[in-house]
């Protein structure tokens, strides 16, 4: 039994390491941690890994398979060891106990199979028909990501800036303030709503989010029924004292009946530790024990998904296209939003992104901001390039490097320099040079390829001329344009990303003057 | 950096600017702010055919050494152009070696602190690192400070300005005893060229206002408020087109020049010639001259020319 006791310690150790490390991945605003650190801890994240594998099909995206194998061997270890939201719930449950006079006792809960498998159905069907975002809203990694990005990170930045100003006051200049460009209230709302649900469920019932809502929990739970190692109560030794039941945050142990619902067990191993009569066993299931399992919901599960899949695929086509805006009402006529460089096309991006907002978190220019309905309903909260907030750094390739789902594929610097995610459009009648008859040129200043060039106009002035073929759509011109309320220059997204022409580079001779020109 | 200093400085600046407006004689009153009350040996020093560091050494020596501008115990702010996230070879930012040498001279003259910053266009941390300026300044013992944080900017009035009547200026400029302006000479899409006057755009917070309100006039207006102790123009590598960011290294020619002057208009006029243009074709230089900020007529200046 000593070995069984140490399982809980192992679980606590691994889970704390994962929770802290994934938090640091989201908070790494200074790119302090090496690439392998980020990649290692993202590797085992279930939903991102599946999506990534579906896109790039390499062994670096096989984390989900390892999770499935682990589940088939040991049960839902993902939920207690690696899932950041799961571990966060454990922390919340523990924290909530501090405020209770009487230490909380969990009790056996009825399985909500119809609800949880229905959610899994809808999520799966929606994902196959392009509505990946429903998975994104419910997926634990994504919820954790948005929680880090929109609640923890702002708090971290403000604390940093407060400490920094304190140190500045003492003439210590080692800690500089961090920029904070825009706050996404929509994301905050979405995070706050789901986190309230998760926290309330965690504080009141333990792992109930995982066992009623979480689609990853439901899928792994389904597999967990067939796992090799199972928790079970020894009918001889168990005296139905209910210690294990009270310690079970998943509410899956019925000590009176001496049964354990493995589909809801999150493999926390608390029951093994509390049992005083060695009545809780964690061992390979016998053939008999396996046969005893029956699952009325499984048939519904499979039958339902087929029909829903058909219905949803037709339904999704109608809503999937981002709608063009009314051309007569809005001066900046953006036909398409701009998806991040490396995302190949709006279609690819919106069907792969689960809105975990890791790219939003790490984007050094903070140009990546959660969308509202720019991508249509199916892209709610998926990040877009927001050129009124910032613009894309020419040399930066970070979003593609961090994206765990393959929605944004990595680009090297050379590729990034010609990856055309949108094209420049100039509205001359909005331009300061024309309206005020003064020089401006902020757009051309910022342009890294000189797709916006200043040409002589009305004898003494210079006015922009655009060359969309060498524009990469970084949005620097749109960001810099000072006109209000509408910009005189903007980037219209490319529905499918293109390769831009390279700017023509003409060599020039160094001057051979031998004297001062004055 | 203390609040008291800041208030005192701001008050003094406003007072001086106010009296200036009242009595009209701009240049003589502004000279009170300068550390050098004795007559300067030259209006402008031009050096050519050298590396940035020795060119600055000889220029500052001919002006009587850095001690003329920096007194022991004073705080100095050096403001290079660090606007873009590019390498030194692209010459979109001031030469890091030059900035380093200036910082060293300041410390040799007894400066207490030497701060370096710019309100960059690209990501400031990337600009500081990739321009090579952060390393250069740190190795000389100077302190890099952020220029993109709004709370470090404070509003000032600019009496006499035509368009830019107020601006939010970085507290390092308001609080330091000495201000050394170290622009790089390069082509500029909107301002035609960017040199010392234009470089002051990097010490204010809201630049969009300038673009919306007659850029050239705002550049000249701001020189009424901010008069650097010394202007050092880096014309070692010159970006002759596609400025101010540049597209490739082919936009850059090696000219190996350096210009130093207390007169911001004069140094811009001279640098414009090095660039290959005439000063009277650059609207903000002409406006600055007409407003009495400095003298763009190079023939009227005493110029020290040094060829290395």
mmCIF file with all atom_site columns, N, CA and C in Angstrom, chain A residues 217-282:
data_model
loop_
_atom_site.group_PDB
_atom_site.id
_atom_site.type_symbol
_atom_site.label_atom_id
_atom_site.label_alt_id
_atom_site.label_comp_id
_atom_site.label_asym_id
_atom_site.label_entity_id
_atom_site.label_seq_id
_atom_site.pdbx_PDB_ins_code
_atom_site.Cartn_x
_atom_site.Cartn_y
_atom_site.Cartn_z
_atom_site.occupancy
_atom_site.B_iso_or_equiv
_atom_site.pdbx_formal_charge
_atom_site.auth_seq_id
_atom_site.auth_comp_id
_atom_site.auth_asym_id
_atom_site.auth_atom_id
_atom_site.pdbx_PDB_model_num
ATOM 1   N N  . UNK A 1 217 ? -13.004 15.940 -20.561 1.00 0.00 ? 217 UNK A N  1
ATOM 2   C CA . UNK A 1 217 ? -13.290 15.061 -19.441 1.00 0.00 ? 217 UNK A CA 1
ATOM 3   C C  . UNK A 1 217 ? -14.244 13.944 -19.855 1.00 0.00 ? 217 UNK A C  1
ATOM 4   N N  . UNK A 1 218 ? -15.264 14.292 -20.637 1.00 0.00 ? 218 UNK A N  1
ATOM 5   C CA . UNK A 1 218 ? -16.240 13.285 -21.066 1.00 0.00 ? 218 UNK A CA 1
ATOM 6   C C  . UNK A 1 218 ? -15.601 12.259 -21.977 1.00 0.00 ? 218 UNK A C  1
ATOM 7   N N  . UNK A 1 219 ? -14.774 12.732 -22.916 1.00 0.00 ? 219 UNK A N  1
ATOM 8   C CA . UNK A 1 219 ? -14.137 11.800 -23.846 1.00 0.00 ? 219 UNK A CA 1
ATOM 9   C C  . UNK A 1 219 ? -13.180 10.868 -23.115 1.00 0.00 ? 219 UNK A C  1
ATOM 10  N N  . UNK A 1 220 ? -12.338 11.461 -22.268 1.00 0.00 ? 220 UNK A N  1
ATOM 11  C CA . UNK A 1 220 ? -11.380 10.636 -21.530 1.00 0.00 ? 220 UNK A CA 1
ATOM 12  C C  . UNK A 1 220 ? -12.112 9.744  -20.541 1.00 0.00 ? 220 UNK A C  1
ATOM 13  N N  . UNK A 1 221 ? -13.237 10.233 -20.003 1.00 0.00 ? 221 UNK A N  1
ATOM 14  C CA . UNK A 1 221 ? -14.040 9.441  -19.089 1.00 0.00 ? 221 UNK A CA 1
ATOM 15  C C  . UNK A 1 221 ? -14.584 8.206  -19.788 1.00 0.00 ? 221 UNK A C  1
ATOM 16  N N  . UNK A 1 222 ? -15.037 8.409  -21.015 1.00 0.00 ? 222 UNK A N  1
ATOM 17  C CA . UNK A 1 222 ? -15.542 7.311  -21.825 1.00 0.00 ? 222 UNK A CA 1
ATOM 18  C C  . UNK A 1 222 ? -14.458 6.245  -22.007 1.00 0.00 ? 222 UNK A C  1
ATOM 19  N N  . UNK A 1 223 ? -13.225 6.709  -22.314 1.00 0.00 ? 223 UNK A N  1
ATOM 20  C CA . UNK A 1 223 ? -12.109 5.780  -22.494 1.00 0.00 ? 223 UNK A CA 1
ATOM 21  C C  . UNK A 1 223 ? -11.710 5.130  -21.172 1.00 0.00 ? 223 UNK A C  1
ATOM 22  N N  . UNK A 1 224 ? -11.864 5.892  -20.118 1.00 0.00 ? 224 UNK A N  1
ATOM 23  C CA . UNK A 1 224 ? -11.398 5.466  -18.808 1.00 0.00 ? 224 UNK A CA 1
ATOM 24  C C  . UNK A 1 224 ? -12.132 4.214  -18.302 1.00 0.00 ? 224 UNK A C  1
ATOM 25  N N  . UNK A 1 225 ? -13.332 4.024  -18.817 1.00 0.00 ? 225 UNK A N  1
ATOM 26  C CA . UNK A 1 225 ? -14.081 2.813  -18.453 1.00 0.00 ? 225 UNK A CA 1
ATOM 27  C C  . UNK A 1 225 ? -13.324 1.560  -18.855 1.00 0.00 ? 225 UNK A C  1
ATOM 28  N N  . UNK A 1 226 ? -12.524 1.696  -19.882 1.00 0.00 ? 226 UNK A N  1
ATOM 29  C CA . UNK A 1 226 ? -11.813 0.527  -20.403 1.00 0.00 ? 226 UNK A CA 1
ATOM 30  C C  . UNK A 1 226 ? -10.349 0.528  -19.992 1.00 0.00 ? 226 UNK A C  1
ATOM 31  N N  . UNK A 1 227 ? -10.008 1.352  -19.016 1.00 0.00 ? 227 UNK A N  1
ATOM 32  C CA . UNK A 1 227 ? -8.600  1.440  -18.643 1.00 0.00 ? 227 UNK A CA 1
ATOM 33  C C  . UNK A 1 227 ? -8.156  0.151  -17.956 1.00 0.00 ? 227 UNK A C  1
ATOM 34  N N  . UNK A 1 228 ? -6.874  -0.115 -18.067 1.00 0.00 ? 228 UNK A N  1
ATOM 35  C CA . UNK A 1 228 ? -6.318  -1.319 -17.470 1.00 0.00 ? 228 UNK A CA 1
ATOM 36  C C  . UNK A 1 228 ? -6.380  -1.232 -15.948 1.00 0.00 ? 228 UNK A C  1
ATOM 37  N N  . UNK A 1 229 ? -5.787  -0.165 -15.426 1.00 0.00 ? 229 UNK A N  1
ATOM 38  C CA . UNK A 1 229 ? -5.823  0.030  -13.979 1.00 0.00 ? 229 UNK A CA 1
ATOM 39  C C  . UNK A 1 229 ? -7.131  0.704  -13.605 1.00 0.00 ? 229 UNK A C  1
ATOM 40  N N  . UNK A 1 230 ? -7.748  0.176  -12.557 1.00 0.00 ? 230 UNK A N  1
ATOM 41  C CA . UNK A 1 230 ? -9.000  0.767  -12.104 1.00 0.00 ? 230 UNK A CA 1
ATOM 42  C C  . UNK A 1 230 ? -8.983  0.918  -10.592 1.00 0.00 ? 230 UNK A C  1
ATOM 43  N N  . UNK A 1 231 ? -9.695  1.921  -10.145 1.00 0.00 ? 231 UNK A N  1
ATOM 44  C CA . UNK A 1 231 ? -9.965  2.025  -8.708  1.00 0.00 ? 231 UNK A CA 1
ATOM 45  C C  . UNK A 1 231 ? -11.169 1.137  -8.412  1.00 0.00 ? 231 UNK A C  1
ATOM 46  N N  . UNK A 1 232 ? -11.072 0.298  -7.394  1.00 0.00 ? 232 UNK A N  1
ATOM 47  C CA . UNK A 1 232 ? -12.292 -0.403 -6.978  1.00 0.00 ? 232 UNK A CA 1
ATOM 48  C C  . UNK A 1 232 ? -12.233 -0.699 -5.477  1.00 0.00 ? 232 UNK A C  1
ATOM 49  N N  . UNK A 1 233 ? -13.390 -0.952 -4.922  1.00 0.00 ? 233 UNK A N  1
ATOM 50  C CA . UNK A 1 233 ? -13.460 -1.217 -3.489  1.00 0.00 ? 233 UNK A CA 1
ATOM 51  C C  . UNK A 1 233 ? -13.484 -2.723 -3.278  1.00 0.00 ? 233 UNK A C  1
ATOM 52  N N  . UNK A 1 234 ? -12.574 -3.159 -2.431  1.00 0.00 ? 234 UNK A N  1
ATOM 53  C CA . UNK A 1 234 ? -12.484 -4.588 -2.160  1.00 0.00 ? 234 UNK A CA 1
ATOM 54  C C  . UNK A 1 234 ? -13.675 -5.004 -1.295  1.00 0.00 ? 234 UNK A C  1
ATOM 55  N N  . UNK A 1 235 ? -14.469 -5.938 -1.834  1.00 0.00 ? 235 UNK A N  1
ATOM 56  C CA . UNK A 1 235 ? -15.705 -6.292 -1.145  1.00 0.00 ? 235 UNK A CA 1
ATOM 57  C C  . UNK A 1 235 ? -15.471 -6.944 0.224   1.00 0.00 ? 235 UNK A C  1
ATOM 58  N N  . UNK A 1 236 ? -14.314 -7.564 0.395   1.00 0.00 ? 236 UNK A N  1
ATOM 59  C CA . UNK A 1 236 ? -14.023 -8.196 1.680   1.00 0.00 ? 236 UNK A CA 1
ATOM 60  C C  . UNK A 1 236 ? -13.563 -7.157 2.707   1.00 0.00 ? 236 UNK A C  1
ATOM 61  N N  . UNK A 1 237 ? -12.571 -6.396 2.284   1.00 0.00 ? 237 UNK A N  1
ATOM 62  C CA . UNK A 1 237 ? -11.927 -5.514 3.260   1.00 0.00 ? 237 UNK A CA 1
ATOM 63  C C  . UNK A 1 237 ? -12.694 -4.208 3.497   1.00 0.00 ? 237 UNK A C  1
ATOM 64  N N  . UNK A 1 238 ? -13.405 -3.744 2.516   1.00 0.00 ? 238 UNK A N  1
ATOM 65  C CA . UNK A 1 238 ? -14.121 -2.477 2.654   1.00 0.00 ? 238 UNK A CA 1
ATOM 66  C C  . UNK A 1 238 ? -15.238 -2.621 3.675   1.00 0.00 ? 238 UNK A C  1
ATOM 67  N N  . UNK A 1 239 ? -15.253 -1.715 4.656   1.00 0.00 ? 239 UNK A N  1
ATOM 68  C CA . UNK A 1 239 ? -16.306 -1.766 5.656   1.00 0.00 ? 239 UNK A CA 1
ATOM 69  C C  . UNK A 1 239 ? -17.327 -0.638 5.479   1.00 0.00 ? 239 UNK A C  1
ATOM 70  N N  . UNK A 1 240 ? -17.336 -0.066 4.289   1.00 0.00 ? 240 UNK A N  1
ATOM 71  C CA . UNK A 1 240 ? -18.292 1.004  3.960   1.00 0.00 ? 240 UNK A CA 1
ATOM 72  C C  . UNK A 1 240 ? -18.237 2.173  4.943   1.00 0.00 ? 240 UNK A C  1
ATOM 73  N N  . UNK A 1 241 ? -17.020 2.506  5.381   1.00 0.00 ? 241 UNK A N  1
ATOM 74  C CA . UNK A 1 241 ? -16.891 3.620  6.330   1.00 0.00 ? 241 UNK A CA 1
ATOM 75  C C  . UNK A 1 241 ? -17.055 4.958  5.632   1.00 0.00 ? 241 UNK A C  1
ATOM 76  N N  . UNK A 1 242 ? -16.986 4.970  4.314   1.00 0.00 ? 242 UNK A N  1
ATOM 77  C CA . UNK A 1 242 ? -17.242 6.164  3.496   1.00 0.00 ? 242 UNK A CA 1
ATOM 78  C C  . UNK A 1 242 ? -16.135 7.213  3.537   1.00 0.00 ? 242 UNK A C  1
ATOM 79  N N  . UNK A 1 243 ? -14.987 6.878  4.119   1.00 0.00 ? 243 UNK A N  1
ATOM 80  C CA . UNK A 1 243 ? -13.879 7.845  4.118   1.00 0.00 ? 243 UNK A CA 1
ATOM 81  C C  . UNK A 1 243 ? -13.469 8.190  2.692   1.00 0.00 ? 243 UNK A C  1
ATOM 82  N N  . UNK A 1 244 ? -13.407 7.148  1.865   1.00 0.00 ? 244 UNK A N  1
ATOM 83  C CA . UNK A 1 244 ? -13.001 7.373  0.477   1.00 0.00 ? 244 UNK A CA 1
ATOM 84  C C  . UNK A 1 244 ? -14.032 8.216  -0.251  1.00 0.00 ? 244 UNK A C  1
ATOM 85  N N  . UNK A 1 245 ? -15.276 7.934  0.001   1.00 0.00 ? 245 UNK A N  1
ATOM 86  C CA . UNK A 1 245 ? -16.355 8.674  -0.653  1.00 0.00 ? 245 UNK A CA 1
ATOM 87  C C  . UNK A 1 245 ? -16.279 10.154 -0.289  1.00 0.00 ? 245 UNK A C  1
ATOM 88  N N  . UNK A 1 246 ? -15.992 10.426 0.984   1.00 0.00 ? 246 UNK A N  1
ATOM 89  C CA . UNK A 1 246 ? -15.898 11.820 1.418   1.00 0.00 ? 246 UNK A CA 1
ATOM 90  C C  . UNK A 1 246 ? -14.673 12.524 0.866   1.00 0.00 ? 246 UNK A C  1
ATOM 91  N N  . UNK A 1 247 ? -13.678 11.726 0.485   1.00 0.00 ? 247 UNK A N  1
ATOM 92  C CA . UNK A 1 247 ? -12.457 12.335 -0.062  1.00 0.00 ? 247 UNK A CA 1
ATOM 93  C C  . UNK A 1 247 ? -12.516 12.464 -1.578  1.00 0.00 ? 247 UNK A C  1
ATOM 94  N N  . UNK A 1 248 ? -13.567 11.922 -2.191  1.00 0.00 ? 248 UNK A N  1
ATOM 95  C CA . UNK A 1 248 ? -13.593 11.853 -3.664  1.00 0.00 ? 248 UNK A CA 1
ATOM 96  C C  . UNK A 1 248 ? -14.197 13.106 -4.266  1.00 0.00 ? 248 UNK A C  1
ATOM 97  N N  . UNK A 1 249 ? -13.326 13.970 -4.821  1.00 0.00 ? 249 UNK A N  1
ATOM 98  C CA . UNK A 1 249 ? -13.814 15.240 -5.357  1.00 0.00 ? 249 UNK A CA 1
ATOM 99  C C  . UNK A 1 249 ? -14.593 15.047 -6.647  1.00 0.00 ? 249 UNK A C  1
ATOM 100 N N  . UNK A 1 250 ? -14.461 13.862 -7.272  1.00 0.00 ? 250 UNK A N  1
ATOM 101 C CA . UNK A 1 250 ? -15.240 13.590 -8.477  1.00 0.00 ? 250 UNK A CA 1
ATOM 102 C C  . UNK A 1 250 ? -16.625 13.054 -8.131  1.00 0.00 ? 250 UNK A C  1
ATOM 103 N N  . UNK A 1 251 ? -16.824 12.712 -6.887  1.00 0.00 ? 251 UNK A N  1
ATOM 104 C CA . UNK A 1 251 ? -18.116 12.190 -6.457  1.00 0.00 ? 251 UNK A CA 1
ATOM 105 C C  . UNK A 1 251 ? -18.487 10.883 -7.132  1.00 0.00 ? 251 UNK A C  1
ATOM 106 N N  . UNK A 1 252 ? -17.479 10.054 -7.382  1.00 0.00 ? 252 UNK A N  1
ATOM 107 C CA . UNK A 1 252 ? -17.754 8.856  -8.176  1.00 0.00 ? 252 UNK A CA 1
ATOM 108 C C  . UNK A 1 252 ? -17.672 7.567  -7.355  1.00 0.00 ? 252 UNK A C  1
ATOM 109 N N  . UNK A 1 253 ? -17.441 7.681  -6.049  1.00 0.00 ? 253 UNK A N  1
ATOM 110 C CA . UNK A 1 253 ? -17.368 6.480  -5.222  1.00 0.00 ? 253 UNK A CA 1
ATOM 111 C C  . UNK A 1 253 ? -18.651 6.334  -4.409  1.00 0.00 ? 253 UNK A C  1
ATOM 112 N N  . UNK A 1 254 ? -19.261 5.199  -4.538  1.00 0.00 ? 254 UNK A N  1
ATOM 113 C CA . UNK A 1 254 ? -20.435 4.879  -3.731  1.00 0.00 ? 254 UNK A CA 1
ATOM 114 C C  . UNK A 1 254 ? -20.031 3.796  -2.735  1.00 0.00 ? 254 UNK A C  1
ATOM 115 N N  . UNK A 1 255 ? -19.743 4.190  -1.505  1.00 0.00 ? 255 UNK A N  1
ATOM 116 C CA . UNK A 1 255 ? -19.150 3.230  -0.576  1.00 0.00 ? 255 UNK A CA 1
ATOM 117 C C  . UNK A 1 255 ? -20.195 2.251  -0.049  1.00 0.00 ? 255 UNK A C  1
ATOM 118 N N  . UNK A 1 256 ? -21.454 2.670  -0.078  1.00 0.00 ? 256 UNK A N  1
ATOM 119 C CA . UNK A 1 256 ? -22.497 1.756  0.387   1.00 0.00 ? 256 UNK A CA 1
ATOM 120 C C  . UNK A 1 256 ? -22.601 0.572  -0.568  1.00 0.00 ? 256 UNK A C  1
ATOM 121 N N  . UNK A 1 257 ? -22.670 0.889  -1.859  1.00 0.00 ? 257 UNK A N  1
ATOM 122 C CA . UNK A 1 257 ? -22.761 -0.160 -2.879  1.00 0.00 ? 257 UNK A CA 1
ATOM 123 C C  . UNK A 1 257 ? -21.397 -0.748 -3.217  1.00 0.00 ? 257 UNK A C  1
ATOM 124 N N  . UNK A 1 258 ? -20.350 -0.100 -2.722  1.00 0.00 ? 258 UNK A N  1
ATOM 125 C CA . UNK A 1 258 ? -18.967 -0.487 -3.024  1.00 0.00 ? 258 UNK A CA 1
ATOM 126 C C  . UNK A 1 258 ? -18.667 -0.455 -4.523  1.00 0.00 ? 258 UNK A C  1
ATOM 127 N N  . UNK A 1 259 ? -19.130 0.612  -5.176  1.00 0.00 ? 259 UNK A N  1
ATOM 128 C CA . UNK A 1 259 ? -18.846 0.768  -6.611  1.00 0.00 ? 259 UNK A CA 1
ATOM 129 C C  . UNK A 1 259 ? -18.101 2.077  -6.867  1.00 0.00 ? 259 UNK A C  1
ATOM 130 N N  . UNK A 1 260 ? -17.356 2.054  -7.961  1.00 0.00 ? 260 UNK A N  1
ATOM 131 C CA . UNK A 1 260 ? -16.640 3.256  -8.386  1.00 0.00 ? 260 UNK A CA 1
ATOM 132 C C  . UNK A 1 260 ? -16.951 3.498  -9.860  1.00 0.00 ? 260 UNK A C  1
ATOM 133 N N  . UNK A 1 261 ? -17.404 4.706  -10.215 1.00 0.00 ? 261 UNK A N  1
ATOM 134 C CA . UNK A 1 261 ? -17.675 5.031  -11.616 1.00 0.00 ? 261 UNK A CA 1
ATOM 135 C C  . UNK A 1 261 ? -16.384 5.559  -12.253 1.00 0.00 ? 261 UNK A C  1
ATOM 136 N N  . UNK A 1 262 ? -15.671 4.652  -12.930 1.00 0.00 ? 262 UNK A N  1
ATOM 137 C CA . UNK A 1 262 ? -14.363 5.036  -13.483 1.00 0.00 ? 262 UNK A CA 1
ATOM 138 C C  . UNK A 1 262 ? -14.471 6.127  -14.535 1.00 0.00 ? 262 UNK A C  1
ATOM 139 N N  . UNK A 1 263 ? -15.627 6.258  -15.169 1.00 0.00 ? 263 UNK A N  1
ATOM 140 C CA . UNK A 1 263 ? -15.748 7.288  -16.202 1.00 0.00 ? 263 UNK A CA 1
ATOM 141 C C  . UNK A 1 263 ? -15.680 8.680  -15.589 1.00 0.00 ? 263 UNK A C  1
ATOM 142 N N  . UNK A 1 264 ? -15.943 8.761  -14.283 1.00 0.00 ? 264 UNK A N  1
ATOM 143 C CA . UNK A 1 264 ? -15.858 10.069 -13.636 1.00 0.00 ? 264 UNK A CA 1
ATOM 144 C C  . UNK A 1 264 ? -14.650 10.209 -12.719 1.00 0.00 ? 264 UNK A C  1
ATOM 145 N N  . UNK A 1 265 ? -13.941 9.122  -12.489 1.00 0.00 ? 265 UNK A N  1
ATOM 146 C CA . UNK A 1 265 ? -12.759 9.191  -11.625 1.00 0.00 ? 265 UNK A CA 1
ATOM 147 C C  . UNK A 1 265 ? -11.660 10.002 -12.318 1.00 0.00 ? 265 UNK A C  1
ATOM 148 N N  . UNK A 1 266 ? -11.129 11.031 -11.634 1.00 0.00 ? 266 UNK A N  1
ATOM 149 C CA . UNK A 1 266 ? -10.102 11.859 -12.266 1.00 0.00 ? 266 UNK A CA 1
ATOM 150 C C  . UNK A 1 266 ? -8.692  11.437 -11.843 1.00 0.00 ? 266 UNK A C  1
ATOM 151 N N  . UNK A 1 267 ? -8.568  10.257 -11.266 1.00 0.00 ? 267 UNK A N  1
ATOM 152 C CA . UNK A 1 267 ? -7.263  9.705  -10.911 1.00 0.00 ? 267 UNK A CA 1
ATOM 153 C C  . UNK A 1 267 ? -6.462  10.607 -9.985  1.00 0.00 ? 267 UNK A C  1
ATOM 154 N N  . UNK A 1 268 ? -7.132  11.082 -8.910  1.00 0.00 ? 268 UNK A N  1
ATOM 155 C CA . UNK A 1 268 ? -6.412  11.942 -7.967  1.00 0.00 ? 268 UNK A CA 1
ATOM 156 C C  . UNK A 1 268 ? -5.763  11.118 -6.863  1.00 0.00 ? 268 UNK A C  1
ATOM 157 N N  . UNK A 1 269 ? -6.256  9.904  -6.674  1.00 0.00 ? 269 UNK A N  1
ATOM 158 C CA . UNK A 1 269 ? -5.709  8.947  -5.712  1.00 0.00 ? 269 UNK A CA 1
ATOM 159 C C  . UNK A 1 269 ? -5.885  9.357  -4.259  1.00 0.00 ? 269 UNK A C  1
ATOM 160 N N  . UNK A 1 270 ? -6.797  10.304 -4.004  1.00 0.00 ? 270 UNK A N  1
ATOM 161 C CA . UNK A 1 270 ? -7.055  10.670 -2.608  1.00 0.00 ? 270 UNK A CA 1
ATOM 162 C C  . UNK A 1 270 ? -7.676  9.502  -1.834  1.00 0.00 ? 270 UNK A C  1
ATOM 163 N N  . UNK A 1 271 ? -8.515  8.725  -2.538  1.00 0.00 ? 271 UNK A N  1
ATOM 164 C CA . UNK A 1 271 ? -9.191  7.614  -1.862  1.00 0.00 ? 271 UNK A CA 1
ATOM 165 C C  . UNK A 1 271 ? -8.187  6.576  -1.359  1.00 0.00 ? 271 UNK A C  1
ATOM 166 N N  . UNK A 1 272 ? -7.128  6.375  -2.143  1.00 0.00 ? 272 UNK A N  1
ATOM 167 C CA . UNK A 1 272 ? -6.121  5.383  -1.737  1.00 0.00 ? 272 UNK A CA 1
ATOM 168 C C  . UNK A 1 272 ? -5.466  5.791  -0.431  1.00 0.00 ? 272 UNK A C  1
ATOM 169 N N  . UNK A 1 273 ? -5.283  7.099  -0.275  1.00 0.00 ? 273 UNK A N  1
ATOM 170 C CA . UNK A 1 273 ? -4.567  7.601  0.893   1.00 0.00 ? 273 UNK A CA 1
ATOM 171 C C  . UNK A 1 273 ? -5.423  7.545  2.155   1.00 0.00 ? 273 UNK A C  1
ATOM 172 N N  . UNK A 1 274 ? -6.718  7.836  2.004   1.00 0.00 ? 274 UNK A N  1
ATOM 173 C CA . UNK A 1 274 ? -7.533  7.964  3.227   1.00 0.00 ? 274 UNK A CA 1
ATOM 174 C C  . UNK A 1 274 ? -8.006  6.621  3.776   1.00 0.00 ? 274 UNK A C  1
ATOM 175 N N  . UNK A 1 275 ? -8.069  5.595  2.938   1.00 0.00 ? 275 UNK A N  1
ATOM 176 C CA . UNK A 1 275 ? -8.648  4.329  3.381   1.00 0.00 ? 275 UNK A CA 1
ATOM 177 C C  . UNK A 1 275 ? -7.802  3.704  4.499   1.00 0.00 ? 275 UNK A C  1
ATOM 178 N N  . UNK A 1 276 ? -8.482  3.372  5.617   1.00 0.00 ? 276 UNK A N  1
ATOM 179 C CA . UNK A 1 276 ? -7.745  2.836  6.749   1.00 0.00 ? 276 UNK A CA 1
ATOM 180 C C  . UNK A 1 276 ? -7.722  1.321  6.737   1.00 0.00 ? 276 UNK A C  1
ATOM 181 N N  . UNK A 1 277 ? -8.593  0.718  5.902   1.00 0.00 ? 277 UNK A N  1
ATOM 182 C CA . UNK A 1 277 ? -8.688  -0.749 5.948   1.00 0.00 ? 277 UNK A CA 1
ATOM 183 C C  . UNK A 1 277 ? -8.152  -1.395 4.673   1.00 0.00 ? 277 UNK A C  1
ATOM 184 N N  . UNK A 1 278 ? -7.357  -0.619 3.929   1.00 0.00 ? 278 UNK A N  1
ATOM 185 C CA . UNK A 1 278 ? -6.799  -1.135 2.684   1.00 0.00 ? 278 UNK A CA 1
ATOM 186 C C  . UNK A 1 278 ? -7.875  -1.674 1.746   1.00 0.00 ? 278 UNK A C  1
ATOM 187 N N  . UNK A 1 279 ? -9.040  -1.050 1.792   1.00 0.00 ? 279 UNK A N  1
ATOM 188 C CA . UNK A 1 279 ? -10.152 -1.543 0.992   1.00 0.00 ? 279 UNK A CA 1
ATOM 189 C C  . UNK A 1 279 ? -10.232 -0.930 -0.391  1.00 0.00 ? 279 UNK A C  1
ATOM 190 N N  . UNK A 1 280 ? -9.456  0.141  -0.621  1.00 0.00 ? 280 UNK A N  1
ATOM 191 C CA . UNK A 1 280 ? -9.470  0.766  -1.954  1.00 0.00 ? 280 UNK A CA 1
ATOM 192 C C  . UNK A 1 280 ? -8.286  0.230  -2.743  1.00 0.00 ? 280 UNK A C  1
ATOM 193 N N  . UNK A 1 281 ? -8.568  -0.352 -3.871  1.00 0.00 ? 281 UNK A N  1
ATOM 194 C CA . UNK A 1 281 ? -7.513  -0.967 -4.677  1.00 0.00 ? 281 UNK A CA 1
ATOM 195 C C  . UNK A 1 281 ? -7.347  -0.218 -5.981  1.00 0.00 ? 281 UNK A C  1
ATOM 196 N N  . UNK A 1 282 ? -6.101  -0.163 -6.422  1.00 0.00 ? 282 UNK A N  1
ATOM 197 C CA . UNK A 1 282 ? -5.832  0.412  -7.733  1.00 0.00 ? 282 UNK A CA 1
ATOM 198 C C  . UNK A 1 282 ? -4.975  -0.600 -8.463  1.00 0.00 ? 282 UNK A C  1
#
